[in-house]
mmCIF file of C-alpha atoms in Angstrom:
data_model
loop_
_atom_site.group_PDB
_atom_site.id
_atom_site.type_symbol
_atom_site.label_atom_id
_atom_site.label_comp_id
_atom_site.label_asym_id
_atom_site.label_seq_id
_atom_site.Cartn_x
_atom_site.Cartn_y
_atom_site.Cartn_z
ATOM 1 C CA MET A 9 -23.114 13.770 -14.932
ATOM 2 C CA ALA A 10 -20.817 14.796 -17.379
ATOM 3 C CA PRO A 11 -18.578 16.924 -14.981
ATOM 4 C CA GLN A 12 -18.383 14.239 -12.819
ATOM 5 C CA PHE A 13 -16.881 11.497 -15.513
ATOM 6 C CA SER A 14 -14.799 14.739 -16.620
ATOM 7 C CA ARG A 15 -13.301 14.338 -12.886
ATOM 8 C CA ILE A 16 -13.192 10.272 -12.953
ATOM 9 C CA LEU A 17 -11.628 9.819 -15.862
ATOM 10 C CA PRO A 18 -8.117 11.442 -15.665
ATOM 11 C CA ALA A 19 -8.108 9.666 -12.127
ATOM 12 C CA VAL A 20 -8.309 6.015 -13.687
ATOM 13 C CA ARG A 21 -6.144 6.830 -16.127
ATOM 14 C CA ARG A 22 -3.649 8.099 -13.985
ATOM 15 C CA ARG A 23 -4.100 5.246 -11.749
ATOM 16 C CA SER A 24 -3.621 2.572 -14.559
ATOM 17 C CA ALA A 25 -0.675 4.519 -15.797
ATOM 18 C CA ARG A 26 0.616 3.721 -12.139
ATOM 19 C CA TRP A 27 -0.064 0.249 -12.261
ATOM 20 C CA LEU A 28 1.259 -0.077 -15.498
ATOM 21 C CA SER A 29 4.473 1.235 -14.599
ATOM 22 C CA ILE A 30 4.907 -0.767 -11.460
ATOM 23 C CA ILE A 31 3.969 -4.230 -13.715
ATOM 24 C CA ARG A 32 6.780 -3.068 -15.907
ATOM 25 C CA LEU A 33 9.323 -2.951 -12.860
ATOM 26 C CA LEU A 34 8.773 -6.609 -11.836
ATOM 27 C CA PRO A 35 10.599 -7.987 -14.690
ATOM 28 C CA LEU A 36 13.844 -6.337 -13.331
ATOM 29 C CA ALA A 37 13.819 -8.641 -10.379
ATOM 30 C CA GLY A 38 14.304 -11.746 -12.364
ATOM 31 C CA GLY A 39 12.643 -14.351 -13.387
ATOM 32 C CA PRO A 40 12.759 -17.169 -10.478
ATOM 33 C CA LEU A 41 12.745 -14.486 -7.814
ATOM 34 C CA LEU A 42 9.648 -12.819 -9.440
ATOM 35 C CA CYS A 43 7.842 -16.478 -9.917
ATOM 36 C CA ALA A 44 8.606 -16.970 -6.005
ATOM 37 C CA ALA A 45 7.341 -14.151 -4.925
ATOM 38 C CA LEU A 46 3.879 -14.495 -6.594
ATOM 39 C CA LEU A 47 3.184 -18.357 -5.587
ATOM 40 C CA LEU A 48 4.163 -17.236 -1.975
ATOM 41 C CA ASN A 49 1.684 -14.284 -1.563
ATOM 42 C CA THR A 50 -0.865 -16.379 -3.316
ATOM 43 C CA LEU A 51 -0.210 -18.979 -0.817
ATOM 44 C CA ILE A 52 -0.413 -16.543 1.805
ATOM 45 C CA GLY A 53 -3.445 -15.459 0.523
ATOM 46 C CA LEU A 54 -5.153 -18.646 0.423
ATOM 47 C CA LEU A 55 -4.258 -19.986 3.803
ATOM 48 C CA PRO A 56 -7.119 -17.621 5.872
ATOM 49 C CA THR A 57 -9.218 -19.006 4.064
ATOM 50 C CA ALA A 58 -8.275 -22.390 4.788
ATOM 51 C CA PHE A 59 -8.239 -21.635 8.335
ATOM 52 C CA ILE A 60 -11.817 -19.929 8.160
ATOM 53 C CA VAL A 61 -13.069 -23.336 6.468
ATOM 54 C CA LEU A 62 -11.191 -25.901 8.842
ATOM 55 C CA THR A 63 -11.989 -24.150 12.387
ATOM 56 C CA SER A 64 -16.056 -24.085 11.023
ATOM 57 C CA VAL A 65 -15.834 -27.544 10.557
ATOM 58 C CA MET A 66 -14.177 -28.335 13.780
ATOM 59 C CA LEU A 67 -17.089 -26.271 15.692
ATOM 60 C CA SER A 68 -19.972 -27.864 13.817
ATOM 61 C CA ARG A 69 -18.416 -31.271 14.800
ATOM 62 C CA LEU A 70 -18.836 -30.216 18.668
ATOM 63 C CA PRO A 71 -22.237 -31.121 18.840
ATOM 64 C CA GLU A 72 -20.942 -34.759 17.652
ATOM 65 C CA ALA A 73 -17.781 -34.663 19.674
ATOM 66 C CA ALA A 74 -20.022 -33.793 22.730
ATOM 67 C CA ALA A 75 -22.540 -36.730 22.100
ATOM 68 C CA ILE A 76 -19.404 -39.052 22.171
ATOM 69 C CA THR A 77 -17.593 -37.749 25.598
ATOM 70 C CA GLU A 78 -18.866 -40.649 27.487
ATOM 71 C CA THR A 79 -17.190 -43.227 25.019
ATOM 72 C CA GLY A 80 -13.580 -40.911 26.044
ATOM 73 C CA ARG A 81 -12.872 -40.271 21.945
ATOM 74 C CA PRO A 82 -14.285 -36.878 21.022
ATOM 75 C CA TRP A 83 -10.604 -36.223 19.456
ATOM 76 C CA SER A 84 -11.347 -38.741 16.660
ATOM 77 C CA VAL A 85 -13.921 -36.097 15.454
ATOM 78 C CA LEU A 86 -12.279 -32.826 16.576
ATOM 79 C CA GLY A 87 -8.792 -34.022 16.047
ATOM 80 C CA PRO A 88 -8.278 -34.200 12.223
ATOM 81 C CA ALA A 89 -9.866 -30.988 11.349
ATOM 82 C CA LEU A 90 -8.206 -29.477 14.454
ATOM 83 C CA ALA A 91 -4.755 -30.339 13.415
ATOM 84 C CA LEU A 92 -4.777 -29.227 9.947
ATOM 85 C CA ALA A 93 -6.390 -25.568 11.015
ATOM 86 C CA VAL A 94 -3.445 -25.547 13.313
ATOM 87 C CA THR A 95 -1.262 -26.533 10.693
ATOM 88 C CA ALA A 96 -2.566 -23.575 7.895
ATOM 89 C CA PHE A 97 -2.529 -21.281 10.763
ATOM 90 C CA VAL A 98 1.520 -22.003 11.849
ATOM 91 C CA LEU A 99 2.517 -22.280 8.228
ATOM 92 C CA GLN A 100 1.131 -18.819 7.361
ATOM 93 C CA GLN A 101 3.129 -17.291 10.705
ATOM 94 C CA LEU A 102 6.219 -19.258 8.990
ATOM 95 C CA LEU A 103 5.621 -17.838 5.447
ATOM 96 C CA ALA A 104 4.870 -14.309 6.589
ATOM 97 C CA PRO A 105 8.874 -13.342 7.437
ATOM 98 C CA PHE A 106 9.968 -14.851 3.994
ATOM 99 C CA GLN A 107 7.109 -12.491 2.168
ATOM 100 C CA THR A 108 8.884 -10.171 3.463
ATOM 101 C CA ALA A 109 12.411 -11.257 3.052
ATOM 102 C CA LEU A 110 11.506 -12.037 -0.962
ATOM 103 C CA GLY A 111 9.881 -8.435 -1.131
ATOM 104 C CA GLU A 112 13.447 -6.543 -0.015
ATOM 105 C CA VAL A 113 15.247 -8.656 -2.319
ATOM 106 C CA VAL A 114 12.831 -7.928 -4.987
ATOM 107 C CA SER A 115 13.141 -4.252 -4.136
ATOM 108 C CA ARG A 116 16.691 -3.880 -3.925
ATOM 109 C CA ARG A 117 16.842 -5.022 -7.506
ATOM 110 C CA ILE A 118 14.525 -3.152 -9.023
ATOM 111 C CA ASP A 119 16.222 0.036 -7.142
ATOM 112 C CA GLY A 120 19.434 -1.276 -8.823
ATOM 113 C CA ALA A 121 18.506 -1.355 -11.897
ATOM 114 C CA CYS A 122 16.537 2.325 -11.892
ATOM 115 C CA ILE A 123 20.204 3.712 -10.192
ATOM 116 C CA GLN A 124 22.187 2.546 -13.215
ATOM 117 C CA ARG A 125 19.307 4.254 -15.913
ATOM 118 C CA LEU A 126 19.656 7.163 -13.659
ATOM 119 C CA MET A 127 23.272 7.302 -13.541
ATOM 120 C CA THR A 128 23.198 6.602 -17.724
ATOM 121 C CA ALA A 129 20.937 9.295 -18.321
ATOM 122 C CA SER A 130 22.716 12.194 -16.097
ATOM 123 C CA LEU A 131 26.034 11.306 -17.484
ATOM 124 C CA ALA A 132 24.773 11.485 -21.013
ATOM 125 C CA THR A 133 23.108 14.707 -20.527
ATOM 126 C CA PRO A 134 24.680 18.104 -21.704
ATOM 127 C CA LEU A 135 25.607 20.533 -18.945
ATOM 128 C CA SER A 136 23.302 23.274 -20.098
ATOM 129 C CA VAL A 137 20.303 20.790 -19.477
ATOM 130 C CA LEU A 138 21.698 20.583 -16.054
ATOM 131 C CA GLU A 139 22.043 24.070 -15.254
ATOM 132 C CA ARG A 140 17.964 24.545 -15.609
ATOM 133 C CA SER A 141 15.938 24.681 -12.551
ATOM 134 C CA ASP A 142 12.991 22.105 -13.784
ATOM 135 C CA VAL A 143 15.736 19.682 -14.383
ATOM 136 C CA LEU A 144 17.398 20.175 -11.236
ATOM 137 C CA ASP A 145 14.401 19.714 -9.646
ATOM 138 C CA THR A 146 13.503 16.559 -11.066
ATOM 139 C CA LEU A 147 17.054 15.146 -11.132
ATOM 140 C CA ASN A 148 16.652 16.086 -7.321
ATOM 141 C CA ASP A 149 13.595 13.990 -6.585
ATOM 142 C CA ALA A 150 15.272 10.949 -8.675
ATOM 143 C CA ARG A 151 18.650 11.050 -6.356
ATOM 144 C CA THR A 152 16.890 11.375 -3.007
ATOM 145 C CA GLY A 153 14.070 8.901 -3.981
ATOM 146 C CA PHE A 154 16.861 6.080 -3.484
ATOM 147 C CA ASP A 155 17.998 7.516 -0.366
ATOM 148 C CA ARG A 156 15.483 5.189 1.648
ATOM 149 C CA ALA A 157 13.779 8.243 3.213
ATOM 150 C CA LEU A 158 10.712 7.735 0.883
ATOM 151 C CA PRO A 159 9.561 4.569 -0.810
ATOM 152 C CA THR A 160 11.397 3.922 -4.235
ATOM 153 C CA PRO A 161 10.539 2.084 -7.312
ATOM 154 C CA GLY A 162 11.560 -1.156 -5.778
ATOM 155 C CA ASP A 163 9.317 -0.954 -2.631
ATOM 156 C CA ALA A 164 6.408 -0.428 -4.957
ATOM 157 C CA ALA A 165 7.095 -3.798 -6.915
ATOM 158 C CA ALA A 166 7.653 -5.405 -3.736
ATOM 159 C CA GLY A 167 4.257 -3.658 -2.051
ATOM 160 C CA ALA A 168 2.450 -4.898 -5.486
ATOM 161 C CA LEU A 169 3.453 -8.324 -5.113
ATOM 162 C CA ALA A 170 2.182 -8.311 -1.151
ATOM 163 C CA LEU A 171 -1.488 -6.947 -2.588
ATOM 164 C CA ILE A 172 -1.845 -10.453 -3.941
ATOM 165 C CA ALA A 173 -2.440 -11.906 -0.419
ATOM 166 C CA ARG A 174 -4.811 -9.454 0.497
ATOM 167 C CA TYR A 175 -6.566 -9.579 -2.247
ATOM 168 C CA GLY A 176 -6.578 -13.678 -2.234
ATOM 169 C CA GLN A 177 -8.157 -13.056 1.095
ATOM 170 C CA LEU A 178 -10.998 -10.835 -0.347
ATOM 171 C CA ALA A 179 -11.488 -13.176 -2.920
ATOM 172 C CA GLY A 180 -11.978 -16.406 -0.904
ATOM 173 C CA ALA A 181 -13.997 -14.662 1.974
ATOM 174 C CA VAL A 182 -16.542 -13.372 -0.648
ATOM 175 C CA VAL A 183 -16.610 -16.914 -2.460
ATOM 176 C CA LEU A 184 -17.648 -18.744 1.083
ATOM 177 C CA LEU A 185 -20.191 -15.806 1.747
ATOM 178 C CA GLY A 186 -21.619 -16.603 -1.711
ATOM 179 C CA VAL A 187 -21.620 -20.059 -1.148
ATOM 180 C CA VAL A 188 -22.838 -20.817 2.260
ATOM 181 C CA LEU A 189 -25.060 -17.283 3.007
ATOM 182 C CA ASP A 190 -26.190 -15.853 -0.252
ATOM 183 C CA PRO A 191 -24.714 -14.452 -3.050
ATOM 184 C CA LEU A 192 -26.090 -11.017 -3.371
ATOM 185 C CA ILE A 193 -24.767 -10.508 -0.133
ATOM 186 C CA ALA A 194 -21.240 -11.477 -0.653
ATOM 187 C CA LEU A 195 -21.518 -8.843 -3.646
ATOM 188 C CA LEU A 196 -22.229 -6.277 -1.580
ATOM 189 C CA VAL A 197 -20.130 -6.939 1.095
ATOM 190 C CA GLY A 198 -17.328 -7.203 -1.674
ATOM 191 C CA VAL A 199 -18.207 -3.999 -3.467
ATOM 192 C CA VAL A 200 -18.597 -1.791 -0.159
ATOM 193 C CA ALA A 201 -14.726 -3.203 0.694
ATOM 194 C CA LEU A 202 -13.327 -2.544 -2.777
ATOM 195 C CA VAL A 203 -15.530 1.037 -2.573
ATOM 196 C CA ILE A 204 -13.721 1.974 0.797
ATOM 197 C CA ARG A 205 -10.400 0.455 -0.699
ATOM 198 C CA PHE A 206 -10.463 2.425 -3.738
ATOM 199 C CA GLY A 207 -11.930 5.809 -2.205
ATOM 200 C CA GLN A 208 -8.876 5.455 0.441
ATOM 201 C CA ARG A 209 -6.418 4.791 -2.199
ATOM 202 C CA GLY A 210 -7.610 7.890 -4.395
ATOM 203 C CA SER A 211 -7.011 9.960 -1.119
ATOM 204 C CA LEU A 212 -3.620 8.972 -0.655
ATOM 205 C CA GLY A 213 -3.401 9.884 -4.529
ATOM 206 C CA ARG A 214 -4.345 13.331 -4.302
ATOM 207 C CA PHE A 215 -1.791 13.962 -1.469
ATOM 208 C CA ALA A 216 0.660 12.317 -3.703
ATOM 209 C CA ALA A 217 -0.603 15.186 -5.998
ATOM 210 C CA LEU A 218 -0.117 17.833 -4.092
ATOM 211 C CA TRP A 219 3.541 16.650 -2.542
ATOM 212 C CA GLY A 220 4.746 16.410 -5.947
ATOM 213 C CA SER A 221 3.339 20.393 -6.572
ATOM 214 C CA LEU A 222 5.633 21.431 -3.708
ATOM 215 C CA ALA A 223 9.190 19.776 -5.153
ATOM 216 C CA PRO A 224 10.914 23.381 -5.593
ATOM 217 C CA ALA A 225 10.052 24.055 -2.301
ATOM 218 C CA ARG A 226 11.095 20.648 -0.658
ATOM 219 C CA ARG A 227 14.522 21.570 -2.972
ATOM 220 C CA LYS A 228 15.141 24.574 -1.383
ATOM 221 C CA VAL A 229 14.663 23.109 2.149
ATOM 222 C CA THR A 230 17.264 19.986 1.098
ATOM 223 C CA TYR A 231 19.697 22.185 -0.273
ATOM 224 C CA LEU A 232 19.923 24.407 3.112
ATOM 225 C CA ARG A 233 20.075 21.219 5.248
ATOM 226 C CA GLU A 234 23.001 20.054 3.367
ATOM 227 C CA LEU A 235 24.482 23.368 3.386
ATOM 228 C CA ALA A 236 24.362 23.722 6.974
ATOM 229 C CA SER A 237 25.427 20.184 7.927
ATOM 230 C CA GLY A 238 28.026 19.672 5.153
ATOM 231 C CA THR A 239 31.698 20.660 5.135
ATOM 232 C CA SER A 240 31.863 22.587 1.395
ATOM 233 C CA ALA A 241 30.871 25.961 2.981
ATOM 234 C CA ALA A 242 31.258 25.120 6.339
ATOM 235 C CA LYS A 243 34.369 28.027 6.914
ATOM 236 C CA GLU A 244 32.500 30.604 4.909
ATOM 237 C CA ILE A 245 29.650 30.093 7.394
ATOM 238 C CA ARG A 246 31.499 30.522 10.335
ATOM 239 C CA VAL A 247 33.707 33.164 9.164
ATOM 240 C CA LEU A 248 30.924 35.313 7.512
ATOM 241 C CA GLY A 249 28.390 34.747 10.609
ATOM 242 C CA LEU A 250 26.094 33.358 8.501
ATOM 243 C CA LEU A 251 24.696 30.396 11.281
ATOM 244 C CA SER A 252 21.945 32.349 12.588
ATOM 245 C CA TRP A 253 20.797 33.469 9.114
ATOM 246 C CA LEU A 254 20.906 30.084 7.823
ATOM 247 C CA ARG A 255 18.776 28.649 10.488
ATOM 248 C CA ASP A 256 16.110 31.233 10.505
ATOM 249 C CA ARG A 257 15.949 30.522 6.656
ATOM 250 C CA HIS A 258 15.697 27.075 6.977
ATOM 251 C CA THR A 259 13.053 27.490 9.540
ATOM 252 C CA THR A 260 10.804 29.953 6.794
ATOM 253 C CA ASP A 261 11.551 27.422 4.139
ATOM 254 C CA THR A 262 10.730 24.613 6.021
ATOM 255 C CA ARG A 263 7.527 26.059 7.295
ATOM 256 C CA GLY A 264 6.682 27.345 3.687
ATOM 257 C CA TYR A 265 6.863 23.531 2.742
ATOM 258 C CA LEU A 266 5.410 21.927 5.507
ATOM 259 C CA ASP A 267 2.385 24.446 6.113
ATOM 260 C CA PRO A 268 0.502 24.181 2.614
ATOM 261 C CA LEU A 269 1.489 20.145 2.839
ATOM 262 C CA TRP A 270 -0.120 19.431 6.296
ATOM 263 C CA ALA A 271 -3.229 21.706 5.391
ATOM 264 C CA GLY A 272 -3.769 19.838 2.267
ATOM 265 C CA ARG A 273 -3.312 16.876 4.201
ATOM 266 C CA ARG A 274 -5.930 17.212 6.436
ATOM 267 C CA ARG A 275 -8.310 18.470 3.437
ATOM 268 C CA ILE A 276 -7.522 15.377 1.313
ATOM 269 C CA LEU A 277 -7.934 12.455 4.093
ATOM 270 C CA GLY A 278 -10.301 14.081 6.557
ATOM 271 C CA PRO A 279 -13.666 14.729 5.040
ATOM 272 C CA PRO A 280 -13.467 10.948 2.848
ATOM 273 C CA PHE A 281 -12.568 8.933 5.599
ATOM 274 C CA VAL A 282 -15.681 9.970 7.530
ATOM 275 C CA GLY A 283 -17.643 9.208 4.530
ATOM 276 C CA TYR A 284 -15.990 5.895 3.438
ATOM 277 C CA ALA A 285 -16.557 4.797 7.170
ATOM 278 C CA LEU A 286 -20.387 5.408 7.023
ATOM 279 C CA VAL A 287 -20.266 3.536 3.751
ATOM 280 C CA GLY A 288 -18.600 0.506 5.468
ATOM 281 C CA LEU A 289 -20.829 1.048 8.546
ATOM 282 C CA VAL A 290 -24.022 0.353 5.917
ATOM 283 C CA GLY A 291 -22.562 -2.498 4.054
ATOM 284 C CA GLY A 292 -21.632 -4.834 7.124
ATOM 285 C CA GLY A 293 -24.913 -3.743 8.867
ATOM 286 C CA ILE A 294 -26.987 -4.979 6.492
ATOM 287 C CA ALA A 295 -24.526 -8.207 5.779
ATOM 288 C CA LEU A 296 -25.011 -8.831 9.520
ATOM 289 C CA VAL A 297 -28.531 -8.124 10.029
ATOM 290 C CA PHE A 298 -29.006 -10.797 7.119
ATOM 291 C CA LEU A 299 -26.903 -13.287 8.880
ATOM 292 C CA ALA A 300 -28.817 -12.697 12.092
ATOM 293 C CA ARG A 301 -32.367 -13.168 10.619
ATOM 294 C CA THR A 302 -31.084 -16.037 8.677
ATOM 295 C CA ALA A 303 -29.474 -17.789 11.267
ATOM 296 C CA ALA A 304 -32.505 -17.073 13.670
ATOM 297 C CA GLY A 305 -35.077 -18.477 11.265
ATOM 298 C CA GLY A 306 -33.022 -21.915 11.668
ATOM 299 C CA GLU A 307 -31.576 -21.971 7.867
ATOM 300 C CA LEU A 308 -28.228 -21.843 8.542
ATOM 301 C CA SER A 309 -26.444 -25.009 9.803
ATOM 302 C CA LEU A 310 -23.752 -24.625 12.779
ATOM 303 C CA LEU A 311 -21.013 -25.077 9.714
ATOM 304 C CA ALA A 312 -22.431 -21.985 7.265
ATOM 305 C CA LEU A 313 -23.051 -19.775 10.700
ATOM 306 C CA SER A 314 -19.708 -20.421 11.609
ATOM 307 C CA LEU A 315 -18.280 -19.794 7.747
ATOM 308 C CA SER A 316 -20.080 -16.663 7.483
ATOM 309 C CA ILE A 317 -19.187 -14.940 10.658
ATOM 310 C CA GLN A 318 -15.686 -15.520 10.190
ATOM 311 C CA ALA A 319 -15.652 -14.587 6.183
ATOM 312 C CA ILE A 320 -17.547 -11.578 6.878
ATOM 313 C CA LEU A 321 -15.365 -10.065 8.900
ATOM 314 C CA ILE A 322 -12.645 -9.969 6.213
ATOM 315 C CA PRO A 323 -13.819 -7.900 3.843
ATOM 316 C CA MET A 324 -14.962 -5.657 6.968
ATOM 317 C CA ARG A 325 -11.327 -4.916 7.779
ATOM 318 C CA PHE A 326 -10.378 -4.870 4.017
ATOM 319 C CA GLY A 327 -10.657 -0.938 3.530
ATOM 320 C CA VAL A 328 -7.840 -0.498 6.497
ATOM 321 C CA PHE A 329 -4.061 0.947 6.067
ATOM 322 C CA PHE A 330 -1.972 -1.959 4.193
ATOM 323 C CA PRO A 331 1.836 -1.221 5.816
ATOM 324 C CA GLU A 332 2.899 -3.632 3.455
ATOM 325 C CA SER A 333 1.671 -2.140 -0.042
ATOM 326 C CA ASP A 334 -0.162 1.359 0.555
ATOM 327 C CA VAL A 335 2.767 3.980 1.345
ATOM 328 C CA GLN A 336 4.854 1.697 -1.388
ATOM 329 C CA THR A 337 2.879 1.365 -4.431
ATOM 330 C CA GLN A 338 1.574 4.958 -4.166
ATOM 331 C CA TYR A 339 4.581 7.060 -3.606
ATOM 332 C CA GLY A 340 7.286 4.632 -4.485
ATOM 333 C CA LEU A 341 6.944 5.395 -8.317
ATOM 334 C CA GLN A 342 8.046 9.484 -7.442
ATOM 335 C CA ALA A 343 11.466 8.518 -8.400
ATOM 336 C CA TYR A 344 11.094 6.396 -11.204
ATOM 337 C CA ASP A 345 8.443 9.147 -12.487
ATOM 338 C CA ALA A 346 11.189 11.906 -12.085
ATOM 339 C CA ILE A 347 13.635 9.409 -14.004
ATOM 340 C CA ARG A 348 11.369 9.198 -16.940
ATOM 341 C CA SER A 349 10.751 13.143 -16.772
ATOM 342 C CA PHE A 350 14.463 13.590 -16.413
ATOM 343 C CA GLU A 351 15.270 11.587 -19.343
ATOM 344 C CA LYS A 352 12.558 13.155 -21.736
ATOM 345 C CA ALA A 353 14.201 16.667 -20.642
ATOM 346 C CA ALA A 354 17.550 15.685 -21.374
ATOM 347 C CA GLN A 355 16.692 14.661 -24.789
#
């Protein structure tokens, strides 16, 4: 067990350090904007739970509505729950663009503060330090990190705020399952969802470490691309007939950078995905079998059955890729880490 813990603890420390760095970046967005983003994402996280409850209430009232259909007033039973459910759904759809807009403003503000920090550090660095290859690698990563080709520190902060909505949905679903179905099943489903989630993010973290280790090769490719597409050496390249050589060199160096990156990606992301899929299949299967047996035994009302079915689906989908958060929070600190490393090297 000792070797396993020796591998797990450093990974936990790295994750904790990354999230602490993101949290420290958040105040750079400004207090009012940060509070608005927190409230908005919390509300977006709670609305799906409200929708599940309201639609389940509506379904549970269908027998009563059917019984009074002859009087012509079934909507007096279904109407309030249906209206509130539609309101919750529409409100969630209306708030989604504002979530994106606030995240973009948060990202831009934080990136602006980081760029100012990078400029201050680079202008204060002695020229003798800037001639070192390791410092140039770090400075290149810091500069290119704000070209929007990769996620930025601001994107990482905005992605972390968006996770509030995701985890709010998970928490609401687990609470509903614990109340209407069984606390142990709720705990099982929640744990399975988190295991898959953290496992997938761990794979992304290992890929990020691989990407960082290829910084020298990446800088060479960037230099050759800028040299070939820029104007600083355009005349010399044509006069000396270096175009074919430059093209071949760029192709060779690019393959030398991308081949190990692709091979590492297949190794890091492939087998773990299969394992986590099996974990989700077993956990979700146990929950659904328990639900089916409980319902077949007549121990669940129509309301509880509807709540349970809808609530189980949320944790089962929780381990999937989150496009608004995952890449941003995993790779967005590359430029910020490069800034801090550059500052240390410049001292």
